[in-house]
Amino acid sequence: MHALAVDQLTVHFEGAERPALDHVSFTLEPGQLVMLIGPNGSGKTTLLRAILGLIASEGEVTVYGRPVQEAYPLLGYVPQHLRFDPSLPLTGREMLTMPLRMLPRKARQAPLAWAVETFRLASFLDQPVGTVSGGQLKRLMLARAMLRQPRVVLLDEPEAGVDIGAEQTLYEVLAQHIAERQLTALVSSHELNMVLKVATQVICLNRRLFGMGPPTQMLTPETLFQLYGPAAALYPHNHDHGEQRE
């Protein structure tokens, strides 16, 4: 059974001359780390939000054979940006414990301790979320998405604003869950060097599906030229080594 099946997914925004997504179809299998690439404005974020049912769309999405609306407990999601009122007195610890409140109090400690250690959260765990840096907030969001061990996780540019050490930790965590639990991850990324390094499959998107296949097949000069235009190349993306990146 497919972990995630997307069939003819199409999104029209009011007033737009052409669809933001145009009949996109693909399937993901258990244990795959699939990277989603494409130029700015190609529909990567729109695709992730449409899969989750957060925006209106046409087509069908199933998770392990179930309509996505019935499969939310199987899903984890990290948006590119988290919009919230920074004046709210919500701490990082409270942000992490909210998804665990259905568990007995004693059962909350192990996943919380795992998240704090894995994503290096201890130094700011009890700060108000509105006061942490962009990179620290992203690490909290990643930890929260992985706390309840989803079977499919969607990540929208998780590298953005995160220092390279935390980024490597993220992909190490994904690799561990893929190996141990057959987690499936769909990751939107601009980091082509990271895509080449970690992906099992690559989806090339520019409003419609340009192709899907192994990184060595999809990250060729010909494919990238078709996807990005004349500026395309297998170029390195260097990180600033601070917590935030413009």
PDB file of C-alpha atoms in Angstrom, residues 5-202:
ATOM      1  CA  ALA A   5      -0.995   8.837  -3.088  1.00  0.00           C
ATOM      2  CA  VAL A   6      -1.707  12.122  -4.884  1.00  0.00           C
ATOM      3  CA  ASP A   7      -4.015  11.891  -7.892  1.00  0.00           C
ATOM      4  CA  GLN A   8      -4.655  14.779 -10.306  1.00  0.00           C
ATOM      5  CA  LEU A   9      -4.252  17.412  -7.597  1.00  0.00           C
ATOM      6  CA  THR A  10      -5.140  20.843  -8.970  1.00  0.00           C
ATOM      7  CA  VAL A  11      -5.328  24.207  -7.188  1.00  0.00           C
ATOM      8  CA  HIS A  12      -6.851  27.400  -8.598  1.00  0.00           C
ATOM      9  CA  PHE A  13      -6.493  30.677  -6.729  1.00  0.00           C
ATOM     10  CA  GLU A  14      -9.177  33.292  -7.292  1.00  0.00           C
ATOM     11  CA  GLY A  15      -8.175  35.834  -9.930  1.00  0.00           C
ATOM     12  CA  ALA A  16      -5.201  33.830 -11.214  1.00  0.00           C
ATOM     13  CA  GLU A  17      -4.963  33.194 -14.944  1.00  0.00           C
ATOM     14  CA  ARG A  18      -3.533  29.710 -14.564  1.00  0.00           C
ATOM     15  CA  PRO A  19      -3.641  27.040 -11.840  1.00  0.00           C
ATOM     16  CA  ALA A  20      -1.087  27.077  -9.048  1.00  0.00           C
ATOM     17  CA  LEU A  21      -0.987  23.273  -9.365  1.00  0.00           C
ATOM     18  CA  ASP A  22      -1.979  21.545 -12.580  1.00  0.00           C
ATOM     19  CA  HIS A  23      -3.084  17.883 -12.320  1.00  0.00           C
ATOM     20  CA  VAL A  24      -0.169  16.700 -10.172  1.00  0.00           C
ATOM     21  CA  SER A  25      -0.023  12.945  -9.526  1.00  0.00           C
ATOM     22  CA  PHE A  26       2.554  10.779  -7.739  1.00  0.00           C
ATOM     23  CA  THR A  27       2.871   8.082  -5.073  1.00  0.00           C
ATOM     24  CA  LEU A  28       5.288   7.709  -2.174  1.00  0.00           C
ATOM     25  CA  GLU A  29       6.214   4.396  -0.575  1.00  0.00           C
ATOM     26  CA  PRO A  30       7.015   3.532   3.051  1.00  0.00           C
ATOM     27  CA  GLY A  31      10.612   4.294   3.926  1.00  0.00           C
ATOM     28  CA  GLN A  32      11.272   6.946   1.265  1.00  0.00           C
ATOM     29  CA  LEU A  33      12.839  10.361   1.787  1.00  0.00           C
ATOM     30  CA  VAL A  34      11.507  12.347  -1.156  1.00  0.00           C
ATOM     31  CA  MET A  35      12.749  15.862  -1.878  1.00  0.00           C
ATOM     32  CA  LEU A  36      10.494  18.335  -3.686  1.00  0.00           C
ATOM     33  CA  ILE A  37      12.359  20.903  -5.789  1.00  0.00           C
ATOM     34  CA  GLY A  38      11.400  23.742  -8.113  1.00  0.00           C
ATOM     35  CA  PRO A  39      11.873  27.487  -8.564  1.00  0.00           C
ATOM     36  CA  ASN A  40      10.236  30.105  -6.355  1.00  0.00           C
ATOM     37  CA  GLY A  41       6.536  30.250  -7.134  1.00  0.00           C
ATOM     38  CA  SER A  42       6.472  26.719  -8.549  1.00  0.00           C
ATOM     39  CA  GLY A  43       3.807  25.515  -6.097  1.00  0.00           C
ATOM     40  CA  LYS A  44       5.879  23.562  -3.561  1.00  0.00           C
ATOM     41  CA  THR A  45       4.220  25.072  -0.484  1.00  0.00           C
ATOM     42  CA  THR A  46       0.854  24.981  -2.237  1.00  0.00           C
ATOM     43  CA  LEU A  47       1.308  21.257  -2.884  1.00  0.00           C
ATOM     44  CA  LEU A  48       2.078  20.474   0.751  1.00  0.00           C
ATOM     45  CA  ARG A  49      -0.866  22.546   1.984  1.00  0.00           C
ATOM     46  CA  ALA A  50      -3.199  20.983  -0.596  1.00  0.00           C
ATOM     47  CA  ILE A  51      -2.120  17.471   0.434  1.00  0.00           C
ATOM     48  CA  LEU A  52      -3.083  18.332   4.013  1.00  0.00           C
ATOM     49  CA  GLY A  53      -6.419  19.829   2.967  1.00  0.00           C
ATOM     50  CA  LEU A  54      -5.456  23.289   4.229  1.00  0.00           C
ATOM     51  CA  ILE A  55      -6.437  24.911   0.928  1.00  0.00           C
ATOM     52  CA  ALA A  56      -9.187  24.089  -1.553  1.00  0.00           C
ATOM     53  CA  SER A  57      -8.182  21.707  -4.321  1.00  0.00           C
ATOM     54  CA  GLU A  58      -9.459  19.240  -6.877  1.00  0.00           C
ATOM     55  CA  GLY A  59      -8.221  15.668  -7.070  1.00  0.00           C
ATOM     56  CA  GLU A  60      -7.662  12.968  -4.471  1.00  0.00           C
ATOM     57  CA  VAL A  61      -5.124  12.429  -1.671  1.00  0.00           C
ATOM     58  CA  THR A  62      -4.881   9.245   0.390  1.00  0.00           C
ATOM     59  CA  VAL A  63      -2.546   8.244   3.234  1.00  0.00           C
ATOM     60  CA  TYR A  64      -2.150   4.487   3.586  1.00  0.00           C
ATOM     61  CA  GLY A  65      -5.365   4.116   1.615  1.00  0.00           C
ATOM     62  CA  ARG A  66      -7.388   6.460   3.806  1.00  0.00           C
ATOM     63  CA  PRO A  67      -8.692   9.901   2.784  1.00  0.00           C
ATOM     64  CA  VAL A  68      -6.354  12.503   4.217  1.00  0.00           C
ATOM     65  CA  GLN A  69      -9.094  13.928   6.461  1.00  0.00           C
ATOM     66  CA  GLU A  70      -9.247  10.542   8.238  1.00  0.00           C
ATOM     67  CA  ALA A  71      -5.471  10.128   8.416  1.00  0.00           C
ATOM     68  CA  TYR A  72      -4.327  13.206  10.360  1.00  0.00           C
ATOM     69  CA  PRO A  73      -2.997  11.090  13.269  1.00  0.00           C
ATOM     70  CA  LEU A  74      -0.562   9.522  10.776  1.00  0.00           C
ATOM     71  CA  LEU A  75       0.778  12.889   9.584  1.00  0.00           C
ATOM     72  CA  GLY A  76       3.369  15.371  10.768  1.00  0.00           C
ATOM     73  CA  TYR A  77       3.835  18.810   9.220  1.00  0.00           C
ATOM     74  CA  VAL A  78       6.377  21.600   9.564  1.00  0.00           C
ATOM     75  CA  PRO A  79       5.412  24.794   7.688  1.00  0.00           C
ATOM     76  CA  GLN A  80       8.069  27.133   6.384  1.00  0.00           C
ATOM     77  CA  HIS A  81       6.813  29.888   8.694  1.00  0.00           C
ATOM     78  CA  LEU A  82       4.738  29.741  11.865  1.00  0.00           C
ATOM     79  CA  ARG A  83       2.358  32.673  12.230  1.00  0.00           C
ATOM     80  CA  PHE A  84       1.418  33.446  15.812  1.00  0.00           C
ATOM     81  CA  ASP A  85       1.084  36.349  18.240  1.00  0.00           C
ATOM     82  CA  PRO A  86       4.623  36.770  19.678  1.00  0.00           C
ATOM     83  CA  SER A  87       3.177  38.389  22.817  1.00  0.00           C
ATOM     84  CA  LEU A  88       1.529  35.100  23.858  1.00  0.00           C
ATOM     85  CA  PRO A  89       3.201  33.763  27.034  1.00  0.00           C
ATOM     86  CA  LEU A  90       3.637  30.292  25.516  1.00  0.00           C
ATOM     87  CA  THR A  91       6.950  28.584  26.280  1.00  0.00           C
ATOM     88  CA  GLY A  92       8.762  26.058  24.142  1.00  0.00           C
ATOM     89  CA  ARG A  93       8.016  23.368  26.724  1.00  0.00           C
ATOM     90  CA  GLU A  94       4.282  24.128  26.545  1.00  0.00           C
ATOM     91  CA  MET A  95       4.407  24.111  22.744  1.00  0.00           C
ATOM     92  CA  LEU A  96       5.896  20.603  22.821  1.00  0.00           C
ATOM     93  CA  THR A  97       3.641  19.164  25.501  1.00  0.00           C
ATOM     94  CA  MET A  98       0.363  20.205  23.816  1.00  0.00           C
ATOM     95  CA  PRO A  99       0.388  17.235  21.373  1.00  0.00           C
ATOM     96  CA  LEU A 100       1.144  14.888  24.298  1.00  0.00           C
ATOM     97  CA  ARG A 101      -1.763  15.846  26.551  1.00  0.00           C
ATOM     98  CA  MET A 102      -3.798  12.810  25.497  1.00  0.00           C
ATOM     99  CA  LEU A 103      -1.087  10.609  27.064  1.00  0.00           C
ATOM    100  CA  PRO A 104      -0.813   9.799  30.784  1.00  0.00           C
ATOM    101  CA  ARG A 105       1.482  12.282  32.511  1.00  0.00           C
ATOM    102  CA  LYS A 106       4.251   9.718  33.069  1.00  0.00           C
ATOM    103  CA  ALA A 107       4.161   8.693  29.395  1.00  0.00           C
ATOM    104  CA  ARG A 108       4.901  12.265  28.286  1.00  0.00           C
ATOM    105  CA  GLN A 109       8.385  12.369  29.768  1.00  0.00           C
ATOM    106  CA  ALA A 110      10.200  10.010  27.371  1.00  0.00           C
ATOM    107  CA  PRO A 111       9.140  11.664  24.092  1.00  0.00           C
ATOM    108  CA  LEU A 112       9.736  15.128  25.542  1.00  0.00           C
ATOM    109  CA  ALA A 113      13.225  14.159  26.725  1.00  0.00           C
ATOM    110  CA  TRP A 114      13.974  12.633  23.310  1.00  0.00           C
ATOM    111  CA  ALA A 115      12.906  15.829  21.525  1.00  0.00           C
ATOM    112  CA  VAL A 116      14.901  18.095  23.852  1.00  0.00           C
ATOM    113  CA  GLU A 117      18.080  16.064  23.384  1.00  0.00           C
ATOM    114  CA  THR A 118      17.702  15.375  19.658  1.00  0.00           C
ATOM    115  CA  PHE A 119      16.992  18.951  18.606  1.00  0.00           C
ATOM    116  CA  ARG A 120      19.144  20.638  21.286  1.00  0.00           C
ATOM    117  CA  LEU A 121      16.326  22.575  22.916  1.00  0.00           C
ATOM    118  CA  ALA A 122      17.356  22.698  26.572  1.00  0.00           C
ATOM    119  CA  SER A 123      18.863  26.189  26.533  1.00  0.00           C
ATOM    120  CA  PHE A 124      15.632  27.879  25.393  1.00  0.00           C
ATOM    121  CA  LEU A 125      12.932  25.330  26.264  1.00  0.00           C
ATOM    122  CA  ASP A 126      11.389  27.505  28.985  1.00  0.00           C
ATOM    123  CA  GLN A 127      11.606  30.814  27.120  1.00  0.00           C
ATOM    124  CA  PRO A 128       8.453  32.359  25.620  1.00  0.00           C
ATOM    125  CA  VAL A 129       8.240  31.221  21.999  1.00  0.00           C
ATOM    126  CA  GLY A 130       7.973  34.838  20.876  1.00  0.00           C
ATOM    127  CA  THR A 131      11.471  35.578  22.190  1.00  0.00           C
ATOM    128  CA  VAL A 132      13.469  32.742  20.562  1.00  0.00           C
ATOM    129  CA  SER A 133      15.415  33.147  17.328  1.00  0.00           C
ATOM    130  CA  GLY A 134      14.135  31.984  13.960  1.00  0.00           C
ATOM    131  CA  GLY A 135      16.391  28.945  13.990  1.00  0.00           C
ATOM    132  CA  GLN A 136      15.384  27.997  17.522  1.00  0.00           C
ATOM    133  CA  LEU A 137      11.702  28.273  16.602  1.00  0.00           C
ATOM    134  CA  LYS A 138      12.241  26.007  13.590  1.00  0.00           C
ATOM    135  CA  ARG A 139      13.885  23.409  15.821  1.00  0.00           C
ATOM    136  CA  LEU A 140      10.868  23.526  18.158  1.00  0.00           C
ATOM    137  CA  MET A 141       8.563  23.050  15.175  1.00  0.00           C
ATOM    138  CA  LEU A 142      10.590  20.076  13.904  1.00  0.00           C
ATOM    139  CA  ALA A 143      10.574  18.474  17.337  1.00  0.00           C
ATOM    140  CA  ARG A 144       6.819  18.985  17.728  1.00  0.00           C
ATOM    141  CA  ALA A 145       6.126  17.374  14.339  1.00  0.00           C
ATOM    142  CA  MET A 146       8.158  14.271  15.228  1.00  0.00           C
ATOM    143  CA  LEU A 147       7.005  13.829  18.841  1.00  0.00           C
ATOM    144  CA  ARG A 148       4.160  11.415  18.173  1.00  0.00           C
ATOM    145  CA  GLN A 149       6.039   9.379  15.569  1.00  0.00           C
ATOM    146  CA  PRO A 150       4.020  10.119  12.416  1.00  0.00           C
ATOM    147  CA  ARG A 151       4.121   7.639   9.527  1.00  0.00           C
ATOM    148  CA  VAL A 152       4.263  10.414   6.915  1.00  0.00           C
ATOM    149  CA  VAL A 153       5.878  13.808   7.546  1.00  0.00           C
ATOM    150  CA  LEU A 154       5.727  16.878   5.293  1.00  0.00           C
ATOM    151  CA  LEU A 155       8.471  19.490   5.730  1.00  0.00           C
ATOM    152  CA  ASP A 156       8.446  22.867   3.955  1.00  0.00           C
ATOM    153  CA  GLU A 157      12.044  24.098   3.564  1.00  0.00           C
ATOM    154  CA  PRO A 158      13.131  22.865   7.008  1.00  0.00           C
ATOM    155  CA  GLU A 159      16.686  24.139   6.401  1.00  0.00           C
ATOM    156  CA  ALA A 160      15.568  27.790   6.209  1.00  0.00           C
ATOM    157  CA  GLY A 161      16.824  29.716   9.231  1.00  0.00           C
ATOM    158  CA  VAL A 162      18.475  26.683  10.841  1.00  0.00           C
ATOM    159  CA  ASP A 163      22.190  26.428  11.445  1.00  0.00           C
ATOM    160  CA  ILE A 164      23.945  23.636   9.569  1.00  0.00           C
ATOM    161  CA  GLY A 165      24.421  21.523  12.683  1.00  0.00           C
ATOM    162  CA  ALA A 166      20.678  21.389  13.335  1.00  0.00           C
ATOM    163  CA  GLU A 167      20.029  20.705   9.642  1.00  0.00           C
ATOM    164  CA  GLN A 168      22.308  17.686   9.729  1.00  0.00           C
ATOM    165  CA  THR A 169      20.566  16.567  12.921  1.00  0.00           C
ATOM    166  CA  LEU A 170      17.203  16.788  11.143  1.00  0.00           C
ATOM    167  CA  TYR A 171      18.251  14.494   8.311  1.00  0.00           C
ATOM    168  CA  GLU A 172      19.927  12.105  10.753  1.00  0.00           C
ATOM    169  CA  VAL A 173      16.632  11.918  12.690  1.00  0.00           C
ATOM    170  CA  LEU A 174      14.680  11.302   9.496  1.00  0.00           C
ATOM    171  CA  ALA A 175      17.139   8.592   8.436  1.00  0.00           C
ATOM    172  CA  GLN A 176      16.783   6.870  11.815  1.00  0.00           C
ATOM    173  CA  HIS A 177      12.976   6.873  11.659  1.00  0.00           C
ATOM    174  CA  ILE A 178      13.028   5.710   8.046  1.00  0.00           C
ATOM    175  CA  ALA A 179      15.287   2.794   8.988  1.00  0.00           C
ATOM    176  CA  GLU A 180      13.434   1.847  12.174  1.00  0.00           C
ATOM    177  CA  ARG A 181       9.791   2.621  11.380  1.00  0.00           C
ATOM    178  CA  GLN A 182       9.579   2.994   7.595  1.00  0.00           C
ATOM    179  CA  LEU A 183       8.747   6.686   7.969  1.00  0.00           C
ATOM    180  CA  THR A 184       7.977   8.465   4.710  1.00  0.00           C
ATOM    181  CA  ALA A 185       9.165  12.077   4.377  1.00  0.00           C
ATOM    182  CA  LEU A 186       8.279  14.628   1.697  1.00  0.00           C
ATOM    183  CA  VAL A 187      10.629  17.609   2.000  1.00  0.00           C
ATOM    184  CA  SER A 188      10.467  20.840   0.014  1.00  0.00           C
ATOM    185  CA  SER A 189      13.984  22.215  -0.465  1.00  0.00           C
ATOM    186  CA  HIS A 190      16.133  24.679  -2.383  1.00  0.00           C
ATOM    187  CA  GLU A 191      19.320  23.002  -1.155  1.00  0.00           C
ATOM    188  CA  LEU A 192      20.285  20.948  -4.195  1.00  0.00           C
ATOM    189  CA  ASN A 193      23.504  19.685  -2.623  1.00  0.00           C
ATOM    190  CA  MET A 194      21.501  18.302   0.320  1.00  0.00           C
ATOM    191  CA  VAL A 195      18.945  16.814  -2.075  1.00  0.00           C
ATOM    192  CA  LEU A 196      21.702  14.939  -3.893  1.00  0.00           C
ATOM    193  CA  LYS A 197      23.117  13.720  -0.581  1.00  0.00           C
ATOM    194  CA  VAL A 198      20.025  12.453   1.261  1.00  0.00           C
ATOM    195  CA  ALA A 199      17.066  11.917  -1.097  1.00  0.00           C
ATOM    196  CA  THR A 200      15.905   8.511  -2.254  1.00  0.00           C
ATOM    197  CA  GLN A 201      13.603  10.152  -4.817  1.00  0.00           C
ATOM    198  CA  VAL A 202      13.266  13.687  -6.201  1.00  0.00           C
TER     199      VAL A 202
END
